[in-house]
Amino acid sequence: MATLLGGCATLREARSSAGDKLDPWENWNRKVFAFNEGLDEHVLKPVATVYSNVVPQPVRRGVDNFFGNVADAWSAVNNFLQGKGAAGFQDIIRFGTNTVFGLLGVLDVASEMGIDHQYEDFGQTLGHWGFGTGAYIVWPLLGPSSVRDSFALPLDRAASPASLFKDGSSVYSLTALQIINTRSNLLGASRVLDDIALDKYSFLRDAYLQRRRSLVFDGNEPPPDNPLDPEPSASAPAAK
C-alpha cells in the first residue's frame, strides 16, 4: 500500500506539471465512474456478496484457476510478441500442465510445482512496442482504461473462455460467472478503499496508471523522457 501511494504521488506531481493532462476527459470520466459505482453498489456487490456466502471457497478458487489458465495461454502469446521467449515457454508449460493434470485448469498444479504466472496482455505488448499510455479513460461497465489499453481491449476480451462458445447463453453465463467471481474476490479490498480514499476516483485513476506502467516494464520502471508522458519512448535506452 505504501508503494502504491508513493506511485500515486509521483503521478500527481507529473500531472501538475506544466500543461500535463493525463486525464483530459475527467468530467466525462467522473460521470461514467459514478454510473459504474452505482451499478456496483446496487447490482454487482450484492450479487457477489451472496455468491461469496453461498459458494464454498475451494469452488471459487477453482473458478479463479480455470479463468487464470486461459489467461496463461494468452499471456504466452504476448510474451512471445514481446520477445520474452523464456517467459512465453513458462506460460505454455503452465497452461499445458494445468489443462492436462489440473482438470482443464480448475486445479493449479503448475503453481504447486513452482511454475509461476507471468501475466502479460496485449496492452502491455503495445507498451513494450513503444506505444504511450495516452489519456485515461473510464468505460461504462468495463471500468478504468487508457487509450492504449482501449485499443488492446478487444483482443484481450476475445482471449477468454466465453469466446470459445457460439451460443449466446453460454457466452453470457461464462462472462457473468467471471465478473461475479472476480468481484467477490475484491469485496475486502473495496471496503478498505472506501475507508481510506478521500477521492476514490483520483485514487483509482492514479493506482491504475501506476500499476499499468509497472506491468509494462516488469517492475523495472525507468524515469520518463518527459514529465508530461507517463512512459518513456521505446527508443530510449532504458526501455530495454
mmCIF file of C-alpha atoms in Angstrom:
data_model
loop_
_atom_site.group_PDB
_atom_site.id
_atom_site.type_symbol
_atom_site.label_atom_id
_atom_site.label_comp_id
_atom_site.label_asym_id
_atom_site.label_seq_id
_atom_site.Cartn_x
_atom_site.Cartn_y
_atom_site.Cartn_z
ATOM 1 C CA MET A 1 0.000 0.000 0.000
ATOM 2 C CA ALA A 2 2.899 2.369 0.812
ATOM 3 C CA THR A 3 4.460 1.660 -2.590
ATOM 4 C CA LEU A 4 1.128 2.247 -4.309
ATOM 5 C CA LEU A 5 0.593 5.559 -2.530
ATOM 6 C CA GLY A 6 4.114 6.624 -3.413
ATOM 7 C CA GLY A 7 3.474 5.836 -7.055
ATOM 8 C CA CYS A 8 0.214 7.754 -6.990
ATOM 9 C CA ALA A 9 2.026 10.748 -5.503
ATOM 10 C CA THR A 10 4.529 10.597 -8.366
ATOM 11 C CA LEU A 11 1.730 10.636 -10.919
ATOM 12 C CA ARG A 12 0.041 13.546 -9.166
ATOM 13 C CA GLU A 13 3.296 15.518 -9.319
ATOM 14 C CA ALA A 14 3.673 14.731 -13.019
ATOM 15 C CA ARG A 15 0.074 15.689 -13.702
ATOM 16 C CA SER A 16 0.502 19.034 -12.016
ATOM 17 C CA SER A 17 3.493 19.876 -14.272
ATOM 18 C CA ALA A 18 3.038 22.490 -16.968
ATOM 19 C CA GLY A 19 0.181 21.579 -19.280
ATOM 20 C CA ASP A 20 0.112 17.940 -18.258
ATOM 21 C CA LYS A 21 -3.249 16.257 -18.772
ATOM 22 C CA LEU A 22 -3.215 12.557 -18.059
ATOM 23 C CA ASP A 23 -6.973 12.884 -17.602
ATOM 24 C CA PRO A 24 -8.247 15.399 -20.188
ATOM 25 C CA TRP A 25 -11.749 13.899 -20.102
ATOM 26 C CA GLU A 26 -12.045 13.994 -16.316
ATOM 27 C CA ASN A 27 -15.543 15.496 -16.257
ATOM 28 C CA TRP A 28 -16.898 12.738 -18.502
ATOM 29 C CA ASN A 29 -14.849 10.062 -16.754
ATOM 30 C CA ARG A 30 -16.232 11.052 -13.373
ATOM 31 C CA LYS A 31 -19.793 10.717 -14.663
ATOM 32 C CA VAL A 32 -19.052 7.236 -16.038
ATOM 33 C CA PHE A 33 -17.285 6.375 -12.791
ATOM 34 C CA ALA A 34 -20.361 7.431 -10.800
ATOM 35 C CA PHE A 35 -22.556 5.278 -13.049
ATOM 36 C CA ASN A 36 -20.258 2.278 -12.540
ATOM 37 C CA GLU A 37 -20.193 2.869 -8.784
ATOM 38 C CA GLY A 38 -23.987 2.915 -8.683
ATOM 39 C CA LEU A 39 -24.177 -0.269 -10.729
ATOM 40 C CA ASP A 40 -21.671 -1.922 -8.441
ATOM 41 C CA GLU A 41 -23.415 -0.781 -5.282
ATOM 42 C CA HIS A 42 -26.890 -1.902 -6.334
ATOM 43 C CA VAL A 43 -26.161 -4.953 -8.500
ATOM 44 C CA LEU A 44 -22.628 -6.360 -8.609
ATOM 45 C CA LYS A 45 -21.684 -6.019 -4.961
ATOM 46 C CA PRO A 46 -24.906 -7.568 -3.556
ATOM 47 C CA VAL A 47 -24.739 -10.456 -6.056
ATOM 48 C CA ALA A 48 -21.028 -11.005 -5.352
ATOM 49 C CA THR A 49 -21.697 -10.973 -1.596
ATOM 50 C CA VAL A 50 -24.384 -13.641 -1.915
ATOM 51 C CA TYR A 51 -22.124 -15.646 -4.235
ATOM 52 C CA SER A 52 -19.259 -15.423 -1.724
ATOM 53 C CA ASN A 53 -21.515 -16.531 1.139
ATOM 54 C CA VAL A 54 -23.111 -19.426 -0.738
ATOM 55 C CA VAL A 55 -20.302 -20.831 -2.892
ATOM 56 C CA PRO A 56 -17.545 -22.579 -0.896
ATOM 57 C CA GLN A 57 -14.106 -21.015 -1.080
ATOM 58 C CA PRO A 58 -12.474 -24.055 -2.775
ATOM 59 C CA VAL A 59 -15.049 -23.845 -5.571
ATOM 60 C CA ARG A 60 -14.403 -20.121 -6.020
ATOM 61 C CA ARG A 61 -10.673 -20.806 -6.130
ATOM 62 C CA GLY A 62 -11.303 -23.428 -8.823
ATOM 63 C CA VAL A 63 -13.214 -20.861 -10.888
ATOM 64 C CA ASP A 64 -10.282 -18.448 -10.480
ATOM 65 C CA ASN A 65 -7.870 -21.140 -11.593
ATOM 66 C CA PHE A 66 -9.969 -22.009 -14.648
ATOM 67 C CA PHE A 67 -10.078 -18.439 -15.949
ATOM 68 C CA GLY A 68 -6.441 -17.921 -14.977
ATOM 69 C CA ASN A 69 -5.448 -20.950 -17.012
ATOM 70 C CA VAL A 70 -6.941 -19.452 -20.171
ATOM 71 C CA ALA A 71 -5.197 -16.170 -19.322
ATOM 72 C CA ASP A 72 -1.888 -18.058 -19.173
ATOM 73 C CA ALA A 73 -2.324 -19.144 -22.799
ATOM 74 C CA TRP A 74 -2.925 -15.537 -23.886
ATOM 75 C CA SER A 75 -0.016 -14.412 -21.715
ATOM 76 C CA ALA A 76 2.245 -16.840 -23.600
ATOM 77 C CA VAL A 77 1.249 -15.237 -26.912
ATOM 78 C CA ASN A 78 2.042 -11.761 -25.576
ATOM 79 C CA ASN A 79 5.352 -12.841 -24.079
ATOM 80 C CA PHE A 80 6.444 -14.163 -27.476
ATOM 81 C CA LEU A 81 5.245 -10.957 -29.159
ATOM 82 C CA GLN A 82 7.449 -9.037 -26.697
ATOM 83 C CA GLY A 83 10.431 -11.257 -27.411
ATOM 84 C CA LYS A 84 10.348 -12.873 -23.954
ATOM 85 C CA GLY A 85 10.858 -16.442 -25.063
ATOM 86 C CA ALA A 86 11.645 -17.950 -21.662
ATOM 87 C CA ALA A 87 8.549 -16.381 -20.069
ATOM 88 C CA GLY A 88 6.427 -17.481 -23.028
ATOM 89 C CA PHE A 89 7.549 -21.092 -22.730
ATOM 90 C CA GLN A 90 6.892 -20.956 -18.982
ATOM 91 C CA ASP A 91 3.320 -19.846 -19.692
ATOM 92 C CA ILE A 92 2.931 -22.705 -22.183
ATOM 93 C CA ILE A 93 4.179 -25.184 -19.600
ATOM 94 C CA ARG A 94 1.759 -23.722 -17.035
ATOM 95 C CA PHE A 95 -1.164 -23.939 -19.443
ATOM 96 C CA GLY A 96 -0.338 -27.480 -20.560
ATOM 97 C CA THR A 97 0.285 -28.759 -17.037
ATOM 98 C CA ASN A 98 -2.902 -27.321 -15.580
ATOM 99 C CA THR A 99 -5.019 -28.295 -18.590
ATOM 100 C CA VAL A 100 -3.867 -31.918 -18.581
ATOM 101 C CA PHE A 101 -3.296 -32.585 -14.890
ATOM 102 C CA GLY A 102 -5.472 -29.891 -13.342
ATOM 103 C CA LEU A 103 -8.887 -30.749 -14.812
ATOM 104 C CA LEU A 104 -8.770 -28.071 -17.537
ATOM 105 C CA GLY A 105 -7.187 -25.616 -15.128
ATOM 106 C CA VAL A 106 -9.581 -25.974 -12.191
ATOM 107 C CA LEU A 107 -6.623 -27.168 -10.119
ATOM 108 C CA ASP A 108 -3.451 -25.080 -10.181
ATOM 109 C CA VAL A 109 -0.949 -27.920 -10.328
ATOM 110 C CA ALA A 110 1.691 -25.740 -12.002
ATOM 111 C CA SER A 111 1.957 -23.351 -9.046
ATOM 112 C CA GLU A 112 2.482 -26.321 -6.730
ATOM 113 C CA MET A 113 5.400 -27.255 -8.999
ATOM 114 C CA GLY A 114 6.885 -23.759 -8.731
ATOM 115 C CA ILE A 115 5.845 -22.611 -12.223
ATOM 116 C CA ASP A 116 4.537 -19.087 -11.659
ATOM 117 C CA HIS A 117 2.170 -16.844 -13.632
ATOM 118 C CA GLN A 118 3.679 -14.263 -15.986
ATOM 119 C CA TYR A 119 0.586 -12.044 -16.519
ATOM 120 C CA GLU A 120 1.022 -10.348 -19.887
ATOM 121 C CA ASP A 121 -1.754 -8.864 -22.008
ATOM 122 C CA PHE A 122 -1.885 -7.069 -25.336
ATOM 123 C CA GLY A 123 -1.959 -3.653 -23.675
ATOM 124 C CA GLN A 124 1.430 -4.464 -22.123
ATOM 125 C CA THR A 125 2.636 -5.707 -25.515
ATOM 126 C CA LEU A 126 1.718 -2.378 -27.119
ATOM 127 C CA GLY A 127 3.560 -0.605 -24.311
ATOM 128 C CA HIS A 128 6.600 -2.804 -24.881
ATOM 129 C CA TRP A 129 6.493 -1.882 -28.569
ATOM 130 C CA GLY A 130 6.689 1.804 -27.628
ATOM 131 C CA PHE A 131 3.073 2.943 -27.659
ATOM 132 C CA GLY A 132 2.481 5.529 -24.943
ATOM 133 C CA THR A 133 -0.281 5.165 -22.392
ATOM 134 C CA GLY A 134 -2.365 8.013 -23.743
ATOM 135 C CA ALA A 135 -5.217 9.651 -21.875
ATOM 136 C CA TYR A 136 -7.007 7.948 -19.019
ATOM 137 C CA ILE A 137 -10.498 6.643 -19.866
ATOM 138 C CA VAL A 138 -13.293 5.148 -17.770
ATOM 139 C CA TRP A 139 -15.583 2.906 -19.799
ATOM 140 C CA PRO A 140 -19.150 2.021 -18.759
ATOM 141 C CA LEU A 141 -19.195 -1.425 -17.121
ATOM 142 C CA LEU A 142 -15.554 -2.110 -18.064
ATOM 143 C CA GLY A 143 -14.024 0.497 -15.747
ATOM 144 C CA PRO A 144 -10.547 2.113 -15.860
ATOM 145 C CA SER A 145 -8.510 2.068 -19.049
ATOM 146 C CA SER A 146 -6.336 4.259 -21.256
ATOM 147 C CA VAL A 147 -6.167 4.998 -24.966
ATOM 148 C CA ARG A 148 -3.539 2.290 -25.469
ATOM 149 C CA ASP A 149 -5.316 -0.308 -23.355
ATOM 150 C CA SER A 150 -8.605 0.518 -25.070
ATOM 151 C CA PHE A 151 -7.119 -0.427 -28.451
ATOM 152 C CA ALA A 152 -5.898 -3.685 -26.877
ATOM 153 C CA LEU A 153 -9.187 -4.393 -25.127
ATOM 154 C CA PRO A 154 -10.984 -6.229 -27.979
ATOM 155 C CA LEU A 155 -8.156 -8.748 -28.340
ATOM 156 C CA ASP A 156 -7.760 -9.167 -24.592
ATOM 157 C CA ARG A 157 -11.500 -9.730 -24.197
ATOM 158 C CA ALA A 158 -11.536 -12.194 -27.093
ATOM 159 C CA ALA A 159 -8.935 -14.313 -25.280
ATOM 160 C CA SER A 160 -11.485 -15.514 -22.736
ATOM 161 C CA PRO A 161 -13.290 -18.851 -22.315
ATOM 162 C CA ALA A 162 -16.583 -17.256 -23.373
ATOM 163 C CA SER A 163 -15.172 -16.597 -26.862
ATOM 164 C CA LEU A 164 -14.888 -20.356 -27.438
ATOM 165 C CA PHE A 165 -18.681 -20.732 -27.483
ATOM 166 C CA LYS A 166 -21.094 -19.694 -30.217
ATOM 167 C CA ASP A 167 -24.426 -19.821 -28.397
ATOM 168 C CA GLY A 168 -25.354 -16.695 -26.517
ATOM 169 C CA SER A 169 -26.427 -18.398 -23.288
ATOM 170 C CA SER A 170 -23.021 -19.995 -22.750
ATOM 171 C CA VAL A 171 -21.221 -16.747 -23.541
ATOM 172 C CA TYR A 172 -23.382 -14.735 -21.145
ATOM 173 C CA SER A 173 -23.173 -17.368 -18.406
ATOM 174 C CA LEU A 174 -19.385 -17.631 -18.502
ATOM 175 C CA THR A 175 -18.977 -13.854 -18.691
ATOM 176 C CA ALA A 176 -21.321 -13.337 -15.735
ATOM 177 C CA LEU A 177 -19.533 -16.024 -13.722
ATOM 178 C CA GLN A 178 -16.162 -14.407 -14.377
ATOM 179 C CA ILE A 179 -17.414 -10.951 -13.394
ATOM 180 C CA ILE A 180 -19.185 -12.100 -10.226
ATOM 181 C CA ASN A 181 -16.322 -14.339 -9.121
ATOM 182 C CA THR A 182 -13.803 -11.542 -9.673
ATOM 183 C CA ARG A 183 -15.969 -9.036 -7.790
ATOM 184 C CA SER A 184 -16.354 -11.435 -4.865
ATOM 185 C CA ASN A 185 -12.560 -11.585 -4.570
ATOM 186 C CA LEU A 186 -12.453 -7.801 -4.255
ATOM 187 C CA LEU A 187 -15.053 -7.377 -1.516
ATOM 188 C CA GLY A 188 -12.433 -6.905 1.191
ATOM 189 C CA ALA A 189 -10.325 -4.550 -0.917
ATOM 190 C CA SER A 190 -13.317 -2.374 -1.784
ATOM 191 C CA ARG A 191 -14.177 -1.968 1.904
ATOM 192 C CA VAL A 192 -10.618 -0.830 2.653
ATOM 193 C CA LEU A 193 -10.680 1.552 -0.312
ATOM 194 C CA ASP A 194 -13.950 3.097 0.835
ATOM 195 C CA ASP A 195 -12.364 3.757 4.228
ATOM 196 C CA ILE A 196 -9.043 5.282 3.131
ATOM 197 C CA ALA A 197 -9.731 7.143 -0.122
ATOM 198 C CA LEU A 198 -10.959 10.724 0.235
ATOM 199 C CA ASP A 199 -11.414 10.940 -3.537
ATOM 200 C CA LYS A 200 -11.996 7.402 -4.750
ATOM 201 C CA TYR A 201 -11.937 8.406 -8.416
ATOM 202 C CA SER A 202 -8.496 10.051 -8.205
ATOM 203 C CA PHE A 203 -7.083 7.232 -6.106
ATOM 204 C CA LEU A 204 -8.211 4.537 -8.555
ATOM 205 C CA ARG A 205 -7.035 6.543 -11.566
ATOM 206 C CA ASP A 206 -3.546 7.064 -10.154
ATOM 207 C CA ALA A 207 -3.340 3.469 -8.930
ATOM 208 C CA TYR A 208 -4.403 2.134 -12.340
ATOM 209 C CA LEU A 209 -1.904 4.223 -14.296
ATOM 210 C CA GLN A 210 0.929 3.415 -11.905
ATOM 211 C CA ARG A 211 0.208 -0.314 -11.976
ATOM 212 C CA ARG A 212 -0.051 -0.466 -15.761
ATOM 213 C CA ARG A 213 3.256 1.378 -16.087
ATOM 214 C CA SER A 214 4.861 -1.071 -13.669
ATOM 215 C CA LEU A 215 3.486 -4.044 -15.607
ATOM 216 C CA VAL A 216 4.766 -2.757 -18.949
ATOM 217 C CA PHE A 217 8.295 -2.509 -17.556
ATOM 218 C CA ASP A 218 8.035 -5.656 -15.410
ATOM 219 C CA GLY A 219 8.535 -3.604 -12.257
ATOM 220 C CA ASN A 220 11.782 -2.008 -13.522
ATOM 221 C CA GLU A 221 10.421 1.405 -14.373
ATOM 222 C CA PRO A 222 12.841 3.916 -15.936
ATOM 223 C CA PRO A 223 12.232 7.646 -15.450
ATOM 224 C CA PRO A 224 10.031 9.126 -18.177
ATOM 225 C CA ASP A 225 11.685 11.035 -21.031
ATOM 226 C CA ASN A 226 9.227 13.832 -20.447
ATOM 227 C CA PRO A 227 7.297 14.514 -17.207
ATOM 228 C CA LEU A 228 4.210 15.043 -19.347
ATOM 229 C CA ASP A 229 4.486 11.485 -20.705
ATOM 230 C CA PRO A 230 3.887 8.747 -18.101
ATOM 231 C CA GLU A 231 6.068 6.328 -20.093
ATOM 232 C CA PRO A 232 9.372 6.772 -21.961
ATOM 233 C CA SER A 233 9.553 6.158 -25.650
ATOM 234 C CA ALA A 234 10.631 2.767 -26.939
ATOM 235 C CA SER A 235 13.726 4.397 -28.464
ATOM 236 C CA ALA A 236 15.040 5.360 -25.039
ATOM 237 C CA PRO A 237 17.904 3.088 -23.895
ATOM 238 C CA ALA A 238 16.136 2.499 -20.579
ATOM 239 C CA ALA A 239 13.157 0.963 -22.347
ATOM 240 C CA LYS A 240 15.146 -2.214 -22.931
#
